[in-house]
Coordinates of C-alpha atoms in Angstrom, one line a residue:
Chain T
X201 CA 11.7 38.4 1.2
X202 CA 13.0 38.2 -2.4
X203 CA 10.0 36.1 -3.6
X204 CA 7.5 38.6 -2.3
X205 CA 9.1 41.4 -4.3
X206 CA 9.4 39.3 -7.4
X207 CA 5.8 38.1 -7.1
X208 CA 4.3 41.5 -6.7
X209 CA 6.5 43.3 -9.2
X210 CA 6.5 40.7 -11.9
X211 CA 2.7 40.4 -11.8
X212 CA 2.8 36.7 -10.9
X213 CA -0.4 37.0 -8.8
X214 CA -2.3 38.1 -11.9
X215 CA -1.0 35.1 -13.8
X216 CA -1.6 32.8 -10.9
X217 CA -5.2 34.0 -10.9
X218 CA -5.8 32.7 -14.4
X219 CA -3.8 29.5 -13.8
X220 CA -1.2 30.1 -16.5
X221 CA 2.0 29.9 -14.3
X222 CA 4.5 27.1 -14.7
X223 CA 4.3 24.4 -12.0
X224 CA 7.5 25.8 -10.4
X225 CA 6.2 29.4 -10.3
X226 CA 2.8 28.1 -9.2
X227 CA 4.5 26.4 -6.2
X228 CA 6.5 29.5 -5.3
X229 CA 3.4 31.7 -5.4
X230 CA 1.4 29.2 -3.2
X231 CA 4.2 29.1 -0.7
X232 CA 4.3 32.9 -0.6
X233 CA 0.6 33.1 -0.1
X234 CA 0.8 30.8 2.9
X235 CA 3.9 32.4 4.4
X236 CA 3.6 36.1 3.6
X237 CA 0.6 38.1 4.8
X238 CA 1.2 41.0 2.5
X239 CA 1.2 38.8 -0.6
X240 CA -2.0 37.1 0.8
X241 CA -3.7 40.4 1.4
X242 CA -2.8 41.6 -2.1
X243 CA -4.2 38.4 -3.6
X244 CA -7.4 38.6 -1.5
X245 CA -8.1 42.0 -3.0
X246 CA -7.2 40.8 -6.5
X247 CA -9.5 37.8 -6.2
X248 CA -12.4 39.9 -4.9
X249 CA -12.0 42.3 -7.8
X250 CA -11.7 39.4 -10.2
X251 CA -14.9 37.8 -8.9
X252 CA -16.7 41.1 -9.0
X253 CA -15.5 41.6 -12.6
X254 CA -16.7 38.1 -13.4
X255 CA -20.2 38.8 -11.9
X256 CA -20.3 42.1 -13.8
X257 CA -19.5 40.4 -17.1
X258 CA -21.9 37.6 -16.4
X259 CA -24.1 36.4 -19.2
X260 CA -27.2 34.5 -18.1
X261 CA -27.1 31.0 -19.7
X262 CA -30.2 29.5 -21.2
X263 CA -32.3 27.6 -18.6
X264 CA -32.0 24.3 -20.6
X265 CA -28.3 24.1 -19.7
X266 CA -29.1 23.6 -16.0
X267 CA -31.8 21.1 -17.0
X268 CA -29.3 19.2 -19.2
X269 CA -26.7 19.3 -16.3
X270 CA -29.3 17.9 -13.9
X271 CA -30.3 15.2 -16.4
X272 CA -26.7 14.2 -17.2
X273 CA -25.9 13.9 -13.5
X274 CA -29.1 12.1 -12.5
X275 CA -29.5 9.8 -15.5
X276 CA -25.9 8.6 -15.9
X277 CA -25.7 8.1 -12.1
X278 CA -22.4 9.8 -12.4
X279 CA -20.4 8.8 -9.5
X280 CA -17.6 11.1 -8.5
X281 CA -14.3 9.2 -8.2
X282 CA -12.5 10.0 -5.1
X283 CA -9.0 9.1 -6.2
X284 CA -7.2 9.6 -2.9
X285 CA -9.0 6.8 -1.1
X286 CA -8.6 4.6 -4.1
X287 CA -4.9 5.1 -4.1
X288 CA -4.8 4.6 -0.4
X289 CA -6.9 1.4 -0.8
X290 CA -4.6 0.3 -3.7
X291 CA -1.5 0.9 -1.7
X292 CA -3.0 -1.0 1.3
X293 CA -4.0 -3.8 -1.1
X294 CA -0.5 -4.0 -2.6
X295 CA 1.1 -3.9 0.9
X296 CA -1.3 -6.5 2.0
X297 CA -0.5 -8.7 -1.0
X298 CA 3.3 -8.4 -0.4
X299 CA 2.8 -9.1 3.3
X300 CA 0.6 -12.1 2.5
X301 CA 3.2 -13.4 0.0
X302 CA 5.9 -12.9 2.6
X303 CA 3.8 -14.6 5.3
X304 CA 3.0 -17.5 2.9
X305 CA 6.8 -17.9 2.1
X306 CA 7.6 -17.8 5.8
X307 CA 4.8 -20.3 6.5
X308 CA 6.1 -22.6 3.8
X309 CA 9.6 -22.4 5.3
X310 CA 8.2 -22.9 8.8
X311 CA 6.2 -25.9 7.6
X312 CA 9.3 -27.4 6.0
X313 CA 11.4 -26.8 9.1
X314 CA 8.6 -28.3 11.3
X315 CA 8.5 -31.4 9.2
X316 CA 12.3 -31.8 9.4
X317 CA 12.1 -31.2 13.2
X318 CA 9.3 -33.7 13.6
X319 CA 11.3 -36.3 11.7
X320 CA 14.4 -35.6 13.8
X321 CA 12.3 -35.7 17.0
X322 CA 10.8 -39.1 16.0
X323 CA 14.3 -40.4 15.2
X324 CA 15.7 -39.1 18.5
X325 CA 12.7 -40.6 20.4
X326 CA 13.4 -44.0 18.7
X327 CA 17.1 -43.8 19.5
X328 CA 16.3 -42.8 23.1
X329 CA 13.9 -45.7 23.4
X330 CA 16.5 -48.1 22.1
X331 CA 19.1 -46.6 24.4
X332 CA 16.7 -46.8 27.4
X333 CA 15.9 -50.3 26.5
X334 CA 19.5 -51.3 26.2
X335 CA 20.3 -49.5 29.4
X336 CA 17.4 -51.3 31.1
X337 CA 18.7 -54.6 29.8
X338 CA 22.3 -53.8 30.8
X339 CA 21.2 -52.6 34.2
X340 CA 19.2 -55.7 34.7
X341 CA 22.0 -58.0 33.6
X342 CA 24.5 -56.1 35.8
X343 CA 22.1 -56.4 38.7
X344 CA 21.8 -60.1 38.0
X345 CA 25.5 -60.7 37.9
X346 CA 26.7 -58.1 40.4
X347 CA 25.0 -59.7 43.3
X348 CA 26.5 -61.2 46.5
X349 CA 24.5 -64.4 45.8
X350 CA 26.0 -64.8 42.3
X351 CA 29.0 -67.2 41.9
X352 CA 31.1 -66.5 38.8
X353 CA 32.6 -69.6 37.2
X354 CA 35.1 -69.6 34.4
X355 CA 35.0 -72.5 31.9
X356 CA 38.3 -72.9 30.0
X357 CA 38.5 -74.9 26.8
X358 CA 40.2 -78.3 26.7
X359 CA 42.5 -79.6 24.0
X360 CA 39.6 -79.6 21.5
X361 CA 39.2 -75.9 21.9
X362 CA 42.1 -74.5 23.8
X363 CA 41.2 -70.9 23.2
X364 CA 37.7 -71.2 24.5
X365 CA 36.8 -69.2 27.7
X366 CA 33.3 -68.8 29.0
X367 CA 32.1 -67.1 32.2
X368 CA 29.0 -68.4 33.9
X369 CA 27.2 -66.5 36.7
X370 CA 25.3 -68.9 39.0
X371 CA 22.7 -67.5 41.3
X372 CA 21.5 -70.4 43.4
X373 CA 19.2 -68.2 45.5
X374 CA 17.3 -66.9 42.4
X375 CA 17.9 -70.1 40.5
X376 CA 19.3 -68.4 37.5
X377 CA 22.3 -68.9 35.2
X378 CA 23.7 -66.1 33.0
X379 CA 26.6 -67.0 30.6
X380 CA 29.0 -64.8 28.7
X381 CA 29.9 -66.9 25.6
X382 CA 31.9 -64.3 23.7
X383 CA 35.1 -66.2 24.5
X384 CA 34.0 -69.2 22.4
X385 CA 35.6 -69.6 19.0
X386 CA 33.3 -69.2 16.0
X387 CA 31.9 -72.5 14.7
X388 CA 30.7 -73.4 11.2
X389 CA 27.1 -72.7 10.5
X390 CA 26.2 -76.4 10.8
X391 CA 27.5 -76.5 14.4
X392 CA 26.5 -74.8 17.7
X393 CA 27.6 -74.8 21.3
X394 CA 25.3 -76.3 23.9
X395 CA 25.5 -76.3 27.7
X396 CA 24.6 -79.1 30.0
X397 CA 24.2 -79.7 33.7
X398 CA 25.4 -82.9 35.2
X399 CA 22.9 -84.2 37.8
X400 CA 23.7 -87.6 39.2
X401 CA 25.5 -88.6 36.0
X402 CA 22.8 -87.4 33.7
X403 CA 23.4 -84.5 31.3
X404 CA 20.5 -82.1 31.3
X405 CA 20.1 -79.5 28.5
X406 CA 20.6 -75.9 29.7
X407 CA 20.4 -74.2 26.3
X408 CA 22.3 -73.1 23.3
X409 CA 25.2 -70.7 23.3
X410 CA 26.1 -68.3 20.6
X411 CA 29.4 -66.4 20.6
X412 CA 27.6 -63.5 19.0
X413 CA 25.7 -62.7 22.2
X414 CA 27.1 -60.9 25.2
X415 CA 25.1 -62.5 28.0
X416 CA 22.8 -65.4 27.6
X417 CA 20.3 -66.6 30.3
X418 CA 20.1 -70.3 30.4
X419 CA 17.9 -72.8 32.4
X420 CA 19.0 -73.3 36.0
X421 CA 19.1 -77.0 36.9
X422 CA 18.8 -77.9 40.6
X423 CA 21.4 -80.1 42.1
X424 CA 23.8 -79.8 39.2
X425 CA 27.3 -81.0 39.9
X426 CA 29.0 -79.5 36.9
X427 CA 28.5 -77.3 33.9
X428 CA 29.5 -78.7 30.5
X429 CA 29.8 -77.3 27.0
X430 CA 29.7 -79.5 23.9
X431 CA 29.7 -78.9 20.2
X432 CA 26.4 -80.1 18.7
X433 CA 24.7 -79.9 15.3
X434 CA 23.0 -76.6 14.6
X435 CA 19.7 -76.2 16.5
X436 CA 21.0 -78.2 19.4
X437 CA 20.8 -81.9 20.5
X438 CA 18.7 -83.9 22.9
X439 CA 21.7 -85.7 24.2
X440 CA 25.2 -84.4 24.5
X441 CA 27.9 -85.6 22.2
X442 CA 30.4 -86.3 24.8
X443 CA 33.2 -86.7 22.2
X444 CA 32.7 -83.1 21.5
X445 CA 33.0 -81.8 25.1
X446 CA 35.2 -78.7 25.0
X447 CA 34.9 -77.4 28.6
X448 CA 33.5 -78.1 32.0
X449 CA 33.6 -76.8 35.5
X450 CA 32.7 -78.4 38.8
X451 CA 30.2 -76.7 41.1
Chain K
X297 CA -8.4 33.1 1.3
X298 CA -11.8 34.7 1.7
X299 CA -14.2 32.1 0.3
X300 CA -17.8 33.0 1.1
X301 CA -19.0 31.1 4.1
X302 CA -22.2 30.1 2.3
X303 CA -20.0 28.7 -0.5
X304 CA -17.9 26.7 2.0
X305 CA -21.1 25.1 3.3
X306 CA -22.2 24.3 -0.3
X307 CA -18.7 22.9 -1.1
X308 CA -18.8 20.7 2.0
X309 CA -22.2 19.3 1.0
X310 CA -20.9 18.9 -2.6
X311 CA -17.9 16.9 -1.3
X312 CA -20.3 14.6 0.4
X313 CA -22.1 14.0 -2.9
X314 CA -25.0 16.4 -2.5
X315 CA -26.0 17.3 -6.1
X316 CA -28.4 20.0 -4.9
X317 CA -25.3 21.9 -3.6
X318 CA -23.9 21.8 -7.1
X319 CA -27.1 23.2 -8.5
X320 CA -27.0 26.1 -6.0
X321 CA -23.4 26.9 -7.0
X322 CA -24.5 26.7 -10.6
X323 CA -27.2 29.3 -9.8
X324 CA -24.6 31.6 -8.3
X325 CA -21.7 31.2 -10.7
X326 CA -23.0 29.9 -14.0
X327 CA -23.6 33.4 -15.4
X328 CA -20.0 34.6 -14.6
X329 CA -18.5 31.4 -16.0
X330 CA -20.8 31.4 -19.1
X331 CA -19.6 35.0 -19.7
X332 CA -16.0 33.8 -19.8
X333 CA -16.7 30.7 -21.9
X334 CA -18.9 32.6 -24.4
X335 CA -16.4 35.3 -24.9
X336 CA -13.6 32.8 -25.4
X337 CA -15.4 30.6 -28.0
X338 CA -17.9 33.1 -29.4
X339 CA -20.3 30.3 -30.2
X340 CA -23.4 29.9 -28.1
X341 CA -24.1 26.3 -28.8
X342 CA -20.5 25.4 -28.0
X343 CA -20.5 27.7 -25.0
X344 CA -23.5 26.0 -23.5
X345 CA -22.0 22.5 -23.9
X346 CA -18.7 23.8 -22.4
X347 CA -20.6 25.3 -19.4
X348 CA -22.3 22.0 -18.7
X349 CA -18.9 20.2 -19.1
X350 CA -17.4 22.7 -16.7
X351 CA -20.0 22.0 -14.0
X352 CA -19.6 18.3 -14.5
X353 CA -15.9 18.7 -13.9
X354 CA -16.6 20.8 -10.8
X355 CA -18.8 17.9 -9.6
X356 CA -16.1 15.3 -10.3
X357 CA -13.1 17.3 -9.0
X358 CA -14.5 19.2 -6.0
X359 CA -12.3 17.2 -3.6
X360 CA -9.3 18.8 -5.2
X361 CA -10.5 22.3 -4.4
X362 CA -8.7 23.8 -1.4
X363 CA -10.4 26.9 0.0
X364 CA -7.2 28.0 1.7
X365 CA -5.6 28.5 -1.7
X366 CA -8.3 30.7 -3.2
X367 CA -11.9 31.5 -3.8
X368 CA -14.3 29.0 -5.4
X369 CA -14.9 31.4 -8.3
X370 CA -11.1 31.5 -9.1
X371 CA -10.9 27.7 -9.1
X372 CA -14.1 27.3 -11.2
X373 CA -12.9 30.0 -13.6
X374 CA -9.6 28.1 -14.2
X375 CA -11.7 24.9 -15.0
X376 CA -13.9 26.8 -17.4
X377 CA -10.9 28.5 -19.1
X378 CA -9.0 25.3 -19.5
X379 CA -12.0 23.3 -20.7
X380 CA -12.7 26.0 -23.3
X381 CA -9.1 26.2 -24.4
X382 CA -8.9 22.5 -24.8
X383 CA -12.0 22.4 -26.8
X384 CA -10.8 25.2 -29.1
X385 CA -7.4 23.5 -29.5
X386 CA -9.1 20.3 -30.5
X387 CA -11.2 22.0 -33.1
X388 CA -8.1 24.0 -34.3
X389 CA -10.1 27.1 -33.8
X390 CA -7.8 29.0 -31.6
X391 CA -6.4 31.3 -34.2
X392 CA -4.2 33.7 -32.6
X393 CA -4.6 36.6 -35.0
X394 CA -4.4 40.2 -34.0
X395 CA -7.9 41.0 -35.1
X396 CA -9.2 41.6 -31.6
X397 CA -11.5 44.4 -32.7
X398 CA -14.3 42.5 -31.2
X399 CA -13.3 44.0 -28.0
X400 CA -13.1 47.5 -29.4
X401 CA -16.0 48.0 -31.7
X402 CA -19.4 46.7 -32.2
X403 CA -18.9 46.6 -35.9
X404 CA -17.0 43.3 -35.7
X405 CA -19.6 41.5 -33.7
X406 CA -22.0 39.3 -35.7
X407 CA -25.6 39.8 -35.2
X408 CA -26.8 37.9 -32.1
X409 CA -23.3 37.9 -30.5
X410 CA -23.8 41.1 -28.5
X411 CA -23.3 39.1 -25.4
X412 CA -19.6 38.8 -26.1
X413 CA -19.1 42.5 -25.7
X414 CA -17.5 43.6 -22.4
X415 CA -19.7 45.7 -20.2
X416 CA -20.0 47.6 -17.0
X417 CA -16.9 49.0 -15.4
X418 CA -14.6 47.3 -17.9
X419 CA -16.1 49.5 -20.6
X420 CA -15.0 52.6 -18.7
X421 CA -11.4 51.6 -18.8
X422 CA -9.0 53.0 -21.3
X423 CA -9.0 51.0 -24.5
X424 CA -5.5 49.4 -24.0
X425 CA -6.4 48.4 -20.4
X426 CA -9.7 47.0 -21.6
X427 CA -8.0 45.1 -24.3
X428 CA -5.3 43.7 -22.0
X429 CA -7.9 42.4 -19.5
X430 CA -10.1 41.0 -22.3
X431 CA -7.1 39.1 -23.8
X432 CA -5.9 37.5 -20.6
X433 CA -9.2 36.9 -18.7
X434 CA -11.8 36.6 -21.4
X435 CA -9.9 35.2 -24.4
X436 CA -7.7 32.7 -22.7
X437 CA -4.4 34.3 -23.8
X438 CA -1.3 34.0 -21.5
X439 CA 0.5 37.1 -20.7
X440 CA 3.3 36.1 -23.0
X441 CA 0.9 35.6 -25.9
X442 CA -1.1 38.7 -25.2
X443 CA 1.8 41.2 -25.1
X444 CA 2.8 40.0 -28.6
X445 CA -0.7 40.4 -29.8
X446 CA -0.8 44.0 -28.4
X447 CA 2.7 44.7 -29.7
X448 CA 4.1 45.9 -26.4
X449 CA 6.9 44.6 -24.2
X450 CA 5.8 42.0 -21.6
X451 CA 6.7 44.3 -18.7
X452 CA 4.5 47.0 -20.2
X453 CA 1.7 44.6 -20.7
X454 CA 1.9 43.4 -17.1
X455 CA 1.6 47.0 -16.0
X456 CA -1.5 47.4 -18.2
X457 CA -3.1 44.5 -16.4
X458 CA -2.1 45.9 -13.0
X459 CA -3.3 49.4 -13.8
X460 CA -6.5 48.1 -15.2
X461 CA -7.3 46.1 -12.1
X462 CA -6.5 49.1 -9.9
X463 CA -8.9 51.2 -12.0
X464 CA -11.5 48.6 -11.7
X465 CA -11.1 48.5 -8.0
X466 CA -11.6 52.3 -7.8
X467 CA -14.6 52.0 -10.1
X468 CA -16.2 49.3 -7.8
X469 CA -15.4 51.5 -4.8
X470 CA -17.2 54.4 -6.4
X471 CA -20.1 52.2 -7.2
X472 CA -20.3 51.1 -3.7
X473 CA -20.2 54.8 -2.6
X474 CA -23.0 55.7 -4.9
X475 CA -25.1 52.7 -3.7
X476 CA -24.5 53.7 -0.1
X477 CA -25.6 57.3 -0.9
X478 CA -28.7 56.1 -2.7
X479 CA -29.5 53.8 0.2
X480 CA -29.0 56.7 2.7
X481 CA -31.3 59.0 0.7
X482 CA -34.0 56.3 0.5
X483 CA -33.8 55.7 4.2

């Protein structure tokens, strides 16, 4: 071992003893002391001689020094600072701080994401409710018109409204009338379409039709002989304006 | 390293904050450390303050002592040496002159400073060995500084130190032999 030869021949142990070696040489000597038994034995003897020399050269200090030492340690309540645990504690505290900050940031992001998700969920729930409601309405209407007891009737417009076309679904068993008025031409806002049932020559009001609606449920009138559509003032009329009859169908 | 078992127990207690363990270590090592400090600064008042400062540092830094790296005395010696050197540097009193006659003759020692003279086996060493040991271990000189003071090459100075320590070891072995003989005669 090259270091062993160097340490013993260059007198590095004698310098290590007094603590005057450079940090690099100090490290080399300490490594050699741990790894090489011959170097260690040499140093053990050296230390023993050194301590004996120290004891031989001892000078008894005055008694007051010990008293002063005791006094300084007791009165000042001198607390030895164990630096290693402080550094460990400081490191843990720093790591904890970083982790807390990271967790806080993540929490803030998660809270933001959660809020967005909650809003989206509420929106989706609302849309689903609307769709369900529409589906229910549509299913109900389909069930009402797609029924063996339902008679579909088509009302074509006369010369007053040649493009008009209305489909009425009559269910005599359930006593219900559903009308699709979307084939009616759009009227000025002061006018409206109104449907009537003819019973023994008397026109009975069934309700108002709006071309905006897809299917409109009207009043079912017993013993009606025909269905009639007139143009009336907005809001409807008590009696039909027969001059404004645009369509009819016999039952 | 061969730290005394009793010392290890005291050091363990000291690490746990037991001040009485420090006072026991003081009782055992204060004389040796005071001998080093006093010879380095050659002022009793300063040496007393520095000894107290040294033990306060031992109290504060005991957790940095590693018994596997060396004896407690070696570690404490380094603290005492560095504490004293720092104090001397701060007071600009570390004058590296070549007048080291204090180690050679009594004539240079002021009245009341007889304590700074080397004694025991060290005094039996050859003057150049005695001076080399004194410079490095009792004046705080580095090997590089000390060889210049002695006016010899660094390699030669290192061999002085090595030879001096070997001589000391032989001297201590002879002392042990004498003690053993006296013990045998007494028994």
